[in-house]
Coordinates of C-alpha atoms in Angstrom, one line a residue:
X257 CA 103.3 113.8 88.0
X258 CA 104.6 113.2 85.0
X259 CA 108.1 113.2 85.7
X260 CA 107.3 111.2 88.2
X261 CA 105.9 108.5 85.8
X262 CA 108.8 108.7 84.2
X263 CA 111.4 108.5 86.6
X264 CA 109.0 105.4 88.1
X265 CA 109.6 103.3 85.0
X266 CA 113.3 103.9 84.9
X267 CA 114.2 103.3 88.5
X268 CA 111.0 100.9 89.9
X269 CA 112.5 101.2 93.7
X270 CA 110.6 104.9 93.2
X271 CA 106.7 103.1 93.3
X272 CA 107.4 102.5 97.3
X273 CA 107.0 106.3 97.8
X274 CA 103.4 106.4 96.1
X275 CA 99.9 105.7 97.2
X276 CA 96.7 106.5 95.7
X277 CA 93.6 105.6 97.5
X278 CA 89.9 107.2 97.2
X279 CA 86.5 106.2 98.2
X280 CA 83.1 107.3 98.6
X281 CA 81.3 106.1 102.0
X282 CA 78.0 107.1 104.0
X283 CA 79.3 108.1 107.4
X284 CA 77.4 109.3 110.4
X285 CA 78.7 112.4 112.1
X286 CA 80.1 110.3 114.7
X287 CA 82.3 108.0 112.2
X288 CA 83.2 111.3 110.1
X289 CA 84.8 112.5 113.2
X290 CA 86.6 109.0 113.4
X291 CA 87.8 109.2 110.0
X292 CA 88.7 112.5 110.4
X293 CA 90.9 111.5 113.6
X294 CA 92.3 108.7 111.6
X295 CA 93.7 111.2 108.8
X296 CA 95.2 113.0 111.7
X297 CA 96.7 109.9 113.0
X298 CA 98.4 109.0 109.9
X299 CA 99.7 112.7 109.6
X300 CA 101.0 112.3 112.7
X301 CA 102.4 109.2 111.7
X302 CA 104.2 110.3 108.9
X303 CA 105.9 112.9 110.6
X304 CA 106.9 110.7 113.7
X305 CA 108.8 108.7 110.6
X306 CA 110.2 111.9 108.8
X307 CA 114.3 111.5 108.9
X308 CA 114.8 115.6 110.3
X309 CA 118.8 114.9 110.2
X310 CA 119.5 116.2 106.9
X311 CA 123.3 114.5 107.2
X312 CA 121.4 111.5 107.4
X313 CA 119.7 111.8 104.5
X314 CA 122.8 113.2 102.4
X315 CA 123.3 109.8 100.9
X316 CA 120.5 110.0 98.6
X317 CA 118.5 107.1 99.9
X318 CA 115.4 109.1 100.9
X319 CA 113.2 111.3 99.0
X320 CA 110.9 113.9 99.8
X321 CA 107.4 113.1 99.7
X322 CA 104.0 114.9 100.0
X323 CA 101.2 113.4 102.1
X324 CA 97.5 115.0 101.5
X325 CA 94.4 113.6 103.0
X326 CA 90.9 115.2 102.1
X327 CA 87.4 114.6 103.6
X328 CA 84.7 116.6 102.6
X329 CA 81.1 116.1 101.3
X330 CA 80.1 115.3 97.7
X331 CA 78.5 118.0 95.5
X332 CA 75.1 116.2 95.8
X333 CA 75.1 116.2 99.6
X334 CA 76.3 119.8 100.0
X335 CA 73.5 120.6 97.3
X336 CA 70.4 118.7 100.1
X337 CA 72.3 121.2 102.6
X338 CA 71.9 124.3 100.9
X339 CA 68.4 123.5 99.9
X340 CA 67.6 122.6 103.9
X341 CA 68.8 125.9 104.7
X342 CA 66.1 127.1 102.3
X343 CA 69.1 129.0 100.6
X344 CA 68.8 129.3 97.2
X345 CA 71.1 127.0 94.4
X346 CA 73.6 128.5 92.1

């Protein structure tokens, strides 16, 4: 990350490979499911997009880039689970 940071304020064209996005949402089990089929549509995406052709990509204008979407409940809702399932906290 930090080389990253780096290189980003030497060469500026680097800032169109990153994204950083987070939130914290109520969701109903039926939109969780629809979030959770949009992170696979944008996997999908992503890889529909990916140059494979690595002589195409031998003159250095593409970089390689990792794509990593989470979903998962917060501490405080996992701890209401537990406590539900009359299970006791740690």
């Amino acid at each position: 990350h930090e080389l990253f940071q780096e290189a980003a304020s030497i060469d500026s064209g680097l800032r169109i490979f990153q994204s950083y996005l987070w939130t914290s949402v109520y969701l109903s089990p039926e939109n969780s499911l629809k979030v959770r089929e949009g992170i696979v549509d944008l996997v999908d995406l992503a890889e529909r997009l990916a140059e494979t052709d690595p002589e195409a990509r031998a003159d250095g204008g593409y970089i390689r880039v990792r794509l990593q979407a989470t979903m998962f409940p917060t501490a405080g809702e996992s701890t209401k689970v537990i406590k539900g399932n009359g299970q006791e906290e740690d």
